Every structure is written in C-alpha cells, then in structure tokens.
Amino acid sequence: MEPLNLAVVGAGLIGKNHIKLIKKSDICRLAAIVDPFEASITLAQENGVPHFSDLESMLSTLKVDGVILATPNNLHVLQTKQCIEREVPVLIEKPVAHSVAEATELLNIAVSSPGIWDTLLVGHHRMHSPIIKRTRELIDSGVLGALVAVQGSALFYKPDDYFDAAPWRTKEGGGPILINLIHDIGNLRYLCGEIVAVQAMASNRRRNFDVEDTVSINLSFANGASGTFLLSDTAGSGRSWEQTSLENKAYASYPDEDCYHIAGTDGSISVPTMRLKHYTEKANRSWWKPFVSDTLALQRKDPLVEQLNHFCDVINKRAKPLVTVRDGLQNLRVTEAVVEAVKTGRTIYIDDIG
C-alpha cells in the first residue's frame, strides 16, 4: 500500500514534532507544511515539500489523505470545518477547541455530517501509551474489582525562565489548570470512567502570580468512585506523568515514582510502576490479610508514534478514533469545571458546563 500523504498545519514546537515523526514513518509521508510565518518556508524547503501560508490554499491546491492541525486553539474549529467540507480526515491537537462552546459547535457538526465522525481524531496522545492501555486492560479484567478510589498527581517545578519567556503564563488562563491538567483528565476519564462533578481549592502563595500555582481537586465519577488530584507547577517533586512514564526523554525521570494509584474492592494498581496488589479470595478480603503482589511487564513505545500510526489506520478505515471529538469536549468541560470550582468554592457538576 502506498504511504498516505499528510499535511501538517502549524510549524511550531508541536508541529515540528509531527513533521519529524512523519519523516521517519514507513506508512505516511509529508505532503505539505502550512504556516503563515516566514521561518516555515525554510522548513518546507529543508523537507522538500510545498509551503502554504493558509489551510484553504493548500486544500484547494493539493489532494492529501489527512491533515494534522498543530495550530493555536482558537483556530481548531474553523480549520477542522475547512477539512470537513472536503472530507479530509483530521488529527486535531489538544485541546480540541478554545472553549466548551466552540467544541460543542464542532461536535454538532461532526455528528450531523454523514461519514465525518470516524475521520476526526483528537490528539490526546497519552491515550496511545502502552502504560495507559495496559492499565485499562487490567481494570477491564476485573482483577481490581469495582473501582472505589483514585489518587493522582501532577507535581513538578517550572523554572523561572518558563514564565519570563511568556509573561501571559503569569495571568489568568496561564496556570497549570488550563495548561497541564487537561492531559491528566483525559487519562483518568479513560481509565476510571466519566467524571460527573468536581470540587477544587487553589493557591498562588508561592509564586504570587495572578494565576494559581497549586491546586487540590476532588473528583466524583459516574461509577461511584471518588478521586483526589494534586496539581502544582511549583513543587519540587517528580510525581507527574512526564517524570514517571519515561516516554518523553526531555524530562528527568524517576522510575520509582507513581503519578496515579487506582483502588478497587479487590486490589490496586500504581501507575506507571505497574505495582499490583490484589486479593485472590474475595470471601477473605481483610486488611489483616496479605495481598498477592506483582509488577506488570510493559512493552514501552512512543505514544506519539502510536498515535500517528492510529491516525493512518483511521484514514484507511481500519480503526475508529480512540479519542473522539466528544472525548475532547468532555476533557475540556471537566477542566473548565475545575476553574469554576476554584472561583466559586462550590461543587460543579459537569453537565452544567457549557
């Protein structure tokens, strides 16, 4: 089968990463780079592909098999609609849209357009991680029993130059809730089910920015499980996905640390060390009784590569999108609910968002 022709729209940090992965792939090839900035012209020349300053010009000129949108969030819906009009499959980088209202608009278009739903993939790439997949398989196997409780954390320290380079990160909208939390919301929804309500408290006492630096969050799941999550970009800690999963080599990592602990009536799993503890005889479950302990083996793969391969399968109709527009919308709704819970001090029900 001939490699698929993919265009990358947006030549920033994320877009360049997609370009590198496509160039290394045997099942797809780079067809074009779309970006309004002059530096992207050189990038296209270096990669031997056409350059376009806007998506509409590219779609009117070239026939491509798929488009990867790595553009600013506020352009996602408009550009996805341009691709939908030409029935071109799209991988939309996270978050799926700039707001819940825009994401809802896109969802309505996707579900009402024949044949479109199964051509849109949202780029929550951690869903393609072998760690997440193996954990989901374990939960689905029933070894843990009915889910009861979830503990999660994203605790890390962003250096001062992170804020010096982009002062907007010190203002409302630039804190770890809107920048970082959505990744973990996607993971927890996939592993533990729908989140139906949140409570949250935040502090800015350490950095004294206008925006939060530390947040504690309570989560209520539709299946009855309860969860807690600690989030901070000013914590000297290694308990975040990036620092524990060993998947992004740019980060220092600590293989003895976990960022999630999921407990059911029969056992628990710590992620990503994959340390499993469970009872073998339900009738004798007791805190007086020892667990059977094990560490699950993993075959590690780059989730971004796995996501690209999956997108190609979606284009070829060999798979349905693992992360749909509805998933992208729901991740955004939960994240905005946390923001609202911090502001109001109330329990926020996800159905009330949007």
Tab-separated table of C-alpha atoms in Angstrom:
chain	number	residue	atom	x	y	z
A	1	MET	CA	0.000	0.000	0.000
A	2	GLU	CA	1.251	3.456	-0.891
A	3	PRO	CA	2.173	5.722	2.045
A	4	LEU	CA	-0.505	8.239	2.987
A	5	ASN	CA	0.078	11.908	2.171
A	6	LEU	CA	-0.261	14.054	5.310
A	7	ALA	CA	-0.110	17.839	5.622
A	8	VAL	CA	0.988	19.484	8.866
A	9	VAL	CA	-0.703	22.787	9.659
A	10	GLY	CA	1.238	24.840	12.186
A	11	ALA	CA	5.028	24.688	12.308
A	12	GLY	CA	5.585	25.484	15.961
A	13	LEU	CA	7.104	23.121	18.507
A	14	ILE	CA	4.319	20.529	18.300
A	15	GLY	CA	4.034	20.797	14.518
A	16	LYS	CA	7.768	20.248	14.076
A	17	ASN	CA	7.493	17.145	16.235
A	18	HIS	CA	4.747	15.771	13.972
A	19	ILE	CA	6.881	16.562	10.905
A	20	LYS	CA	9.831	14.598	12.319
A	21	LEU	CA	7.646	11.583	13.091
A	22	ILE	CA	6.060	11.593	9.636
A	23	LYS	CA	9.504	11.767	8.006
A	24	LYS	CA	10.553	8.662	9.948
A	25	SER	CA	7.373	6.722	9.137
A	26	ASP	CA	7.032	3.982	6.515
A	27	ILE	CA	3.243	4.304	6.257
A	28	CYS	CA	2.874	8.038	5.660
A	29	ARG	CA	4.829	10.870	4.114
A	30	LEU	CA	4.900	14.625	4.441
A	31	ALA	CA	2.882	16.299	1.683
A	32	ALA	CA	2.966	19.956	2.736
A	33	ILE	CA	3.638	22.417	5.541
A	34	VAL	CA	1.074	25.135	6.200
A	35	ASP	CA	2.088	28.088	8.344
A	36	PRO	CA	1.888	31.889	7.979
A	37	PHE	CA	5.346	32.659	9.374
A	38	GLU	CA	8.408	33.122	7.195
A	39	ALA	CA	10.560	30.622	9.085
A	40	SER	CA	8.241	27.833	7.968
A	41	ILE	CA	9.168	28.469	4.319
A	42	THR	CA	12.719	27.368	5.076
A	43	LEU	CA	11.395	24.374	6.996
A	44	ALA	CA	9.341	23.287	3.984
A	45	GLN	CA	12.355	23.705	1.687
A	46	GLU	CA	14.507	21.622	4.030
A	47	ASN	CA	11.903	18.864	3.928
A	48	GLY	CA	11.364	19.099	0.157
A	49	VAL	CA	7.617	19.787	0.339
A	50	PRO	CA	5.337	22.632	-0.784
A	51	HIS	CA	4.675	25.503	1.581
A	52	PHE	CA	1.359	27.270	2.028
A	53	SER	CA	0.564	30.236	4.223
A	54	ASP	CA	-3.022	29.133	4.888
A	55	LEU	CA	-5.014	25.911	5.001
A	56	GLU	CA	-7.596	26.922	2.406
A	57	SER	CA	-4.878	27.470	-0.225
A	58	MET	CA	-3.389	24.058	0.477
A	59	LEU	CA	-6.704	22.240	0.334
A	60	SER	CA	-7.570	23.981	-2.945
A	61	THR	CA	-4.232	23.010	-4.494
A	62	LEU	CA	-3.274	19.578	-3.186
A	63	LYS	CA	-5.097	16.317	-2.646
A	64	VAL	CA	-3.982	14.996	0.729
A	65	ASP	CA	-5.098	11.926	2.670
A	66	GLY	CA	-5.088	13.657	6.047
A	67	VAL	CA	-4.291	16.850	7.925
A	68	ILE	CA	-2.642	17.332	11.316
A	69	LEU	CA	-3.722	20.571	12.985
A	70	ALA	CA	-0.992	21.869	15.300
A	71	THR	CA	-2.240	25.443	15.265
A	72	PRO	CA	-3.389	27.757	18.102
A	73	ASN	CA	-6.502	26.501	19.902
A	74	ASN	CA	-8.714	29.294	18.616
A	75	LEU	CA	-8.183	28.113	15.020
A	76	HIS	CA	-9.037	24.438	15.565
A	77	VAL	CA	-12.762	24.589	14.881
A	78	LEU	CA	-12.508	26.836	11.805
A	79	GLN	CA	-9.760	24.725	10.257
A	80	THR	CA	-11.451	21.434	11.090
A	81	LYS	CA	-14.592	22.696	9.338
A	82	GLN	CA	-12.499	23.528	6.259
A	83	CYS	CA	-11.250	19.929	6.192
A	84	ILE	CA	-14.729	18.514	6.813
A	85	GLU	CA	-16.049	20.397	3.769
A	86	ARG	CA	-13.542	18.492	1.638
A	87	GLU	CA	-13.962	15.214	3.548
A	88	VAL	CA	-10.314	15.203	4.622
A	89	PRO	CA	-9.567	13.295	7.876
A	90	VAL	CA	-8.084	15.425	10.664
A	91	LEU	CA	-5.920	14.907	13.726
A	92	ILE	CA	-6.765	17.904	15.941
A	93	GLU	CA	-4.149	18.718	18.550
A	94	LYS	CA	-5.411	19.065	22.114
A	95	PRO	CA	-7.354	20.868	23.363
A	96	VAL	CA	-9.944	20.235	20.693
A	97	ALA	CA	-11.081	23.882	20.811
A	98	HIS	CA	-10.504	27.178	22.590
A	99	SER	CA	-13.708	26.858	24.623
A	100	VAL	CA	-16.511	24.454	25.509
A	101	ALA	CA	-18.879	26.438	23.275
A	102	GLU	CA	-16.600	26.074	20.235
A	103	ALA	CA	-16.006	22.366	20.938
A	104	THR	CA	-19.772	21.829	21.213
A	105	GLU	CA	-20.225	23.507	17.831
A	106	LEU	CA	-17.660	21.144	16.315
A	107	LEU	CA	-19.311	18.127	17.942
A	108	ASN	CA	-22.682	19.098	16.477
A	109	ILE	CA	-21.147	19.413	13.012
A	110	ALA	CA	-19.339	16.089	13.337
A	111	VAL	CA	-22.385	14.091	14.411
A	112	SER	CA	-24.647	15.654	11.784
A	113	SER	CA	-22.301	15.218	8.817
A	114	PRO	CA	-22.554	11.751	7.213
A	115	GLY	CA	-19.276	9.835	7.302
A	116	ILE	CA	-17.397	12.538	9.220
A	117	TRP	CA	-17.498	11.218	12.802
A	118	ASP	CA	-14.988	8.434	12.198
A	119	THR	CA	-12.496	10.721	10.417
A	120	LEU	CA	-11.741	13.083	13.314
A	121	LEU	CA	-9.114	12.172	15.911
A	122	VAL	CA	-8.225	14.429	18.852
A	123	GLY	CA	-4.563	14.478	19.824
A	124	HIS	CA	-4.595	13.377	23.451
A	125	HIS	CA	-1.563	11.241	22.679
A	126	ARG	CA	-1.223	9.661	26.127
A	127	MET	CA	-4.264	7.515	25.323
A	128	HIS	CA	-1.940	5.656	22.943
A	129	SER	CA	0.634	4.957	25.667
A	130	PRO	CA	1.252	1.256	26.401
A	131	ILE	CA	1.131	2.201	30.091
A	132	ILE	CA	-2.394	3.544	29.801
A	133	LYS	CA	-3.502	0.679	27.574
A	134	ARG	CA	-2.120	-1.963	29.952
A	135	THR	CA	-3.742	-0.280	32.962
A	136	ARG	CA	-7.099	-0.131	31.181
A	137	GLU	CA	-6.816	-3.831	30.289
A	138	LEU	CA	-6.138	-4.657	33.941
A	139	ILE	CA	-9.131	-2.647	35.151
A	140	ASP	CA	-11.373	-4.219	32.494
A	141	SER	CA	-10.202	-7.702	33.541
A	142	GLY	CA	-11.910	-7.280	36.922
A	143	VAL	CA	-8.797	-8.036	38.994
A	144	LEU	CA	-9.284	-4.826	40.971
A	145	GLY	CA	-13.000	-5.431	41.491
A	146	ALA	CA	-15.339	-2.429	41.458
A	147	LEU	CA	-13.414	0.857	41.401
A	148	VAL	CA	-13.524	2.720	44.700
A	149	ALA	CA	-10.842	5.400	44.818
A	150	VAL	CA	-8.316	7.179	42.604
A	151	GLN	CA	-5.324	9.278	43.625
A	152	GLY	CA	-3.498	11.350	41.026
A	153	SER	CA	-0.813	13.984	40.908
A	154	ALA	CA	0.990	16.292	38.527
A	155	LEU	CA	3.634	17.814	40.775
A	156	PHE	CA	6.619	19.470	39.081
A	157	TYR	CA	8.662	22.672	39.125
A	158	LYS	CA	8.623	25.035	36.158
A	159	PRO	CA	11.778	27.197	36.082
A	160	ASP	CA	11.592	30.981	36.185
A	161	ASP	CA	12.574	31.367	32.531
A	162	TYR	CA	9.400	29.454	31.562
A	163	PHE	CA	7.449	32.499	32.765
A	164	ASP	CA	9.994	35.095	31.652
A	165	ALA	CA	9.700	33.838	28.057
A	166	ALA	CA	5.901	34.150	28.079
A	167	PRO	CA	4.567	36.587	30.704
A	168	TRP	CA	0.961	35.641	29.830
A	169	ARG	CA	1.579	32.470	31.820
A	170	THR	CA	1.512	34.574	35.000
A	171	LYS	CA	-2.020	35.814	34.241
A	172	GLU	CA	-5.453	34.188	34.321
A	173	GLY	CA	-5.555	31.280	31.891
A	174	GLY	CA	-1.813	30.692	32.129
A	175	GLY	CA	-1.732	28.478	35.197
A	176	PRO	CA	-1.389	24.713	35.447
A	177	ILE	CA	-5.167	24.070	35.394
A	178	LEU	CA	-5.652	25.171	31.798
A	179	ILE	CA	-2.143	24.356	30.549
A	180	ASN	CA	-1.422	20.987	32.188
A	181	LEU	CA	-4.470	19.423	33.857
A	182	ILE	CA	-6.365	18.508	30.680
A	183	HIS	CA	-3.797	15.782	29.924
A	184	ASP	CA	-4.480	14.013	33.215
A	185	ILE	CA	-8.241	14.493	32.945
A	186	GLY	CA	-8.109	12.570	29.681
A	187	ASN	CA	-6.117	9.769	31.300
A	188	LEU	CA	-8.406	9.445	34.320
A	189	ARG	CA	-11.593	9.503	32.229
A	190	TYR	CA	-10.211	6.762	30.005
A	191	LEU	CA	-9.115	4.617	32.950
A	192	CYS	CA	-11.859	5.215	35.500
A	193	GLY	CA	-14.930	6.430	33.607
A	194	GLU	CA	-16.820	9.694	33.321
A	195	ILE	CA	-16.225	12.454	35.850
A	196	VAL	CA	-19.570	13.952	36.903
A	197	ALA	CA	-18.614	16.565	39.497
A	198	VAL	CA	-15.575	18.403	40.869
A	199	GLN	CA	-14.538	20.475	43.858
A	200	ALA	CA	-11.292	22.463	43.976
A	201	MET	CA	-9.173	24.871	46.003
A	202	ALA	CA	-6.177	26.780	44.641
A	203	SER	CA	-3.282	28.837	45.960
A	204	ASN	CA	-0.868	31.337	44.420
A	205	ARG	CA	1.113	31.914	47.616
A	206	ARG	CA	4.439	30.574	46.349
A	207	ARG	CA	4.861	32.431	43.048
A	208	ASN	CA	2.448	35.289	43.858
A	209	PHE	CA	1.272	35.434	40.254
A	210	ASP	CA	-2.268	36.447	39.332
A	211	VAL	CA	-2.903	32.803	38.476
A	212	GLU	CA	-2.781	29.652	40.600
A	213	ASP	CA	0.403	27.652	41.154
A	214	THR	CA	-1.065	24.824	43.268
A	215	VAL	CA	-4.483	23.153	43.212
A	216	SER	CA	-6.188	20.379	45.163
A	217	ILE	CA	-9.110	18.737	43.374
A	218	ASN	CA	-11.855	16.293	44.353
A	219	LEU	CA	-13.398	14.189	41.594
A	220	SER	CA	-16.670	12.270	41.542
A	221	PHE	CA	-17.016	9.501	38.938
A	222	ALA	CA	-20.237	8.214	37.431
A	223	ASN	CA	-19.481	4.661	38.623
A	224	GLY	CA	-19.394	5.772	42.267
A	225	ALA	CA	-15.629	6.041	42.631
A	226	SER	CA	-14.118	9.110	44.273
A	227	GLY	CA	-10.824	10.728	43.403
A	228	THR	CA	-8.313	13.298	44.566
A	229	PHE	CA	-5.752	15.098	42.442
A	230	LEU	CA	-2.855	17.374	43.407
A	231	LEU	CA	-1.560	19.784	40.768
A	232	SER	CA	1.351	22.186	41.109
A	233	ASP	CA	3.938	23.806	38.868
A	234	THR	CA	5.989	24.984	41.844
A	235	ALA	CA	6.503	21.672	43.665
A	236	GLY	CA	9.931	20.082	43.976
A	237	SER	CA	8.514	16.661	43.176
A	238	GLY	CA	8.818	14.014	40.499
A	239	ARG	CA	5.234	12.774	40.689
A	240	SER	CA	3.957	13.768	37.273
A	241	TRP	CA	3.324	11.788	34.107
A	242	GLU	CA	6.298	13.286	32.293
A	243	GLN	CA	8.681	12.465	35.141
A	244	THR	CA	7.461	8.915	35.745
A	245	SER	CA	6.399	7.440	32.388
A	246	LEU	CA	9.894	7.510	30.777
A	247	GLU	CA	8.178	8.377	27.477
A	248	ASN	CA	9.486	11.907	26.906
A	249	LYS	CA	13.279	11.847	27.195
A	250	ALA	CA	13.428	15.647	27.519
A	251	TYR	CA	12.340	15.335	31.160
A	252	ALA	CA	14.332	13.997	34.086
A	253	SER	CA	12.573	10.814	35.159
A	254	TYR	CA	12.206	8.766	38.318
A	255	PRO	CA	11.196	5.124	37.736
A	256	ASP	CA	10.420	4.568	41.421
A	257	GLU	CA	7.681	7.259	41.457
A	258	ASP	CA	3.999	6.972	40.547
A	259	CYS	CA	1.510	9.608	39.456
A	260	TYR	CA	-1.692	7.526	39.739
A	261	HIS	CA	-2.982	4.975	42.253
A	262	ILE	CA	-6.254	3.233	41.401
A	263	ALA	CA	-8.000	1.066	44.000
A	264	GLY	CA	-10.942	-1.268	43.720
A	265	THR	CA	-12.710	-3.602	46.106
A	266	ASP	CA	-10.289	-6.440	45.305
A	267	GLY	CA	-6.962	-4.715	44.727
A	268	SER	CA	-4.993	-1.728	43.496
A	269	ILE	CA	-2.556	-0.697	40.774
A	270	SER	CA	0.097	2.038	40.950
A	271	VAL	CA	0.904	3.731	37.648
A	272	PRO	CA	3.339	3.764	35.929
A	273	THR	CA	5.461	1.453	38.122
A	274	MET	CA	2.646	-1.048	37.487
A	275	ARG	CA	2.820	-2.455	41.005
A	276	LEU	CA	-0.271	-4.597	41.520
A	277	LYS	CA	-1.681	-5.760	44.844
A	278	HIS	CA	-4.831	-7.867	44.975
A	279	TYR	CA	-6.759	-10.456	46.944
A	280	THR	CA	-7.212	-13.895	45.434
A	281	GLU	CA	-10.112	-14.938	47.667
A	282	LYS	CA	-12.899	-12.364	47.869
A	283	ALA	CA	-14.515	-14.094	50.843
A	284	ASN	CA	-11.394	-13.493	52.926
A	285	ARG	CA	-10.655	-9.878	51.973
A	286	SER	CA	-9.348	-8.007	55.016
A	287	TRP	CA	-6.692	-5.511	55.967
A	288	TRP	CA	-5.380	-8.297	58.201
A	289	LYS	CA	-4.734	-10.497	55.162
A	290	PRO	CA	-1.700	-10.143	52.832
A	291	PHE	CA	-2.080	-9.222	49.192
A	292	VAL	CA	-0.682	-11.097	46.257
A	293	SER	CA	1.853	-8.631	44.830
A	294	ASP	CA	3.189	-8.392	41.316
A	295	THR	CA	4.748	-5.920	38.912
A	296	LEU	CA	3.259	-5.964	35.436
A	297	ALA	CA	5.629	-6.052	32.479
A	298	LEU	CA	5.406	-3.345	29.845
A	299	GLN	CA	6.493	-3.091	26.235
A	300	ARG	CA	7.322	0.605	26.012
A	301	LYS	CA	6.535	2.546	22.845
A	302	ASP	CA	6.436	6.227	21.947
A	303	PRO	CA	2.752	7.245	22.251
A	304	LEU	CA	3.198	9.964	19.604
A	305	VAL	CA	4.349	7.333	17.112
A	306	GLU	CA	1.468	5.084	18.143
A	307	GLN	CA	-0.947	7.991	17.675
A	308	LEU	CA	0.382	8.689	14.170
A	309	ASN	CA	0.014	5.010	13.252
A	310	HIS	CA	-3.519	5.038	14.645
A	311	PHE	CA	-4.391	8.144	12.612
A	312	CYS	CA	-3.230	6.334	9.485
A	313	ASP	CA	-5.462	3.387	10.424
A	314	VAL	CA	-8.363	5.824	10.900
A	315	ILE	CA	-7.736	7.284	7.435
A	316	ASN	CA	-7.626	3.783	5.943
A	317	LYS	CA	-10.834	2.871	7.817
A	318	ARG	CA	-9.074	0.105	9.713
A	319	ALA	CA	-9.831	1.723	13.078
A	320	LYS	CA	-12.246	4.142	14.684
A	321	PRO	CA	-10.787	7.175	16.527
A	322	LEU	CA	-9.625	6.226	20.016
A	323	VAL	CA	-10.120	9.841	21.143
A	324	THR	CA	-13.220	11.385	19.591
A	325	VAL	CA	-14.411	14.973	19.387
A	326	ARG	CA	-16.830	14.095	22.214
A	327	ASP	CA	-13.866	12.979	24.353
A	328	GLY	CA	-12.016	16.197	23.569
A	329	LEU	CA	-15.081	18.213	24.536
A	330	GLN	CA	-15.574	16.293	27.785
A	331	ASN	CA	-11.919	16.758	28.795
A	332	LEU	CA	-12.329	20.486	28.200
A	333	ARG	CA	-15.593	20.600	30.180
A	334	VAL	CA	-14.035	18.937	33.227
A	335	THR	CA	-11.054	21.282	33.081
A	336	GLU	CA	-13.313	24.346	32.883
A	337	ALA	CA	-15.369	22.913	35.753
A	338	VAL	CA	-12.229	22.885	37.911
A	339	VAL	CA	-11.635	26.560	37.067
A	340	GLU	CA	-15.242	27.334	38.037
A	341	ALA	CA	-14.944	25.339	41.270
A	342	VAL	CA	-11.866	27.337	42.277
A	343	LYS	CA	-13.617	30.639	41.572
A	344	THR	CA	-16.888	29.825	43.320
A	345	GLY	CA	-15.915	27.389	46.065
A	346	ARG	CA	-18.899	25.252	45.023
A	347	THR	CA	-19.286	21.706	43.775
A	348	ILE	CA	-19.513	21.992	39.986
A	349	TYR	CA	-21.454	19.371	38.051
A	350	ILE	CA	-20.014	18.676	34.608
A	351	ASP	CA	-23.441	18.632	32.947
A	352	ASP	CA	-23.804	22.293	33.935
A	353	ILE	CA	-20.688	23.333	31.978
A	354	GLY	CA	-21.470	24.672	28.519
